[in-house]
């Protein structure tokens, strides 16, 4: 029987070696960690590639054509298109109601569109910093940036309508204010 003064975790039981059990016999030329000549190592089959949020080295990522990047930017573009169309219609109502020269209203609309483009770029940059680098996620579309831009352009369109006297009068008549 085992010595009872030793703690139970230190007690050992000796097992005699049994033939046929244990480490299988190896070839003489076997060296651990070295592939035999003539055999290729098996490729890695990871389902998801590892992302290094701190490095973002361009050497590991394959270079993609410009068309691939533009296709990603187009996904969700219907939001920005709808916002721009709404802003354009509202601008047209405002500009025609002014009955004057269209140069100043046209400049105002172009500056509004340039501001929307800048807002789109800013939201893409924030998405890259927060969504990709901080959270380690992958962005596949630009839907969020297009939605932010569309909301801005809808607000611009409403602002144009609020400056049109007959639209405000009609709105007050409909709502009873």
PDB file of C-alpha atoms in Angstrom, residues 83 86-91 94 150-164 167-168 171:
ATOM      1  CA  UNK A  83     -31.843  62.314 -50.604  1.00  0.00           C
ATOM      2  CA  UNK A  86     -35.523  65.215 -52.702  1.00  0.00           C
ATOM      3  CA  UNK A  87     -33.134  68.106 -52.029  1.00  0.00           C
ATOM      4  CA  UNK A  88     -33.082  68.954 -55.753  1.00  0.00           C
ATOM      5  CA  UNK A  89     -36.887  69.080 -56.011  1.00  0.00           C
ATOM      6  CA  UNK A  90     -37.145  71.210 -52.868  1.00  0.00           C
ATOM      7  CA  UNK A  91     -34.354  73.469 -54.152  1.00  0.00           C
ATOM      8  CA  UNK A  94     -37.417  77.417 -53.653  1.00  0.00           C
ATOM      9  CA  UNK A 150     -29.441  61.049 -47.263  1.00  0.00           C
ATOM     10  CA  UNK A 151     -30.677  62.321 -43.897  1.00  0.00           C
ATOM     11  CA  UNK A 152     -28.543  65.441 -44.304  1.00  0.00           C
ATOM     12  CA  UNK A 153     -29.858  66.070 -47.818  1.00  0.00           C
ATOM     13  CA  UNK A 154     -33.449  65.554 -46.664  1.00  0.00           C
ATOM     14  CA  UNK A 155     -32.842  68.162 -43.968  1.00  0.00           C
ATOM     15  CA  UNK A 156     -31.424  70.521 -46.594  1.00  0.00           C
ATOM     16  CA  UNK A 157     -34.531  69.977 -48.709  1.00  0.00           C
ATOM     17  CA  UNK A 158     -36.826  70.746 -45.774  1.00  0.00           C
ATOM     18  CA  UNK A 159     -34.798  73.893 -45.072  1.00  0.00           C
ATOM     19  CA  UNK A 160     -35.320  75.012 -48.684  1.00  0.00           C
ATOM     20  CA  UNK A 161     -39.075  74.436 -48.333  1.00  0.00           C
ATOM     21  CA  UNK A 162     -39.184  76.390 -45.067  1.00  0.00           C
ATOM     22  CA  UNK A 163     -37.795  79.402 -46.938  1.00  0.00           C
ATOM     23  CA  UNK A 164     -40.577  79.269 -49.542  1.00  0.00           C
ATOM     24  CA  UNK A 167     -45.219  76.283 -49.054  1.00  0.00           C
ATOM     25  CA  UNK A 168     -45.180  77.514 -45.451  1.00  0.00           C
ATOM     26  CA  UNK A 171     -48.509  73.839 -44.611  1.00  0.00           C
TER      27      UNK A 171
END
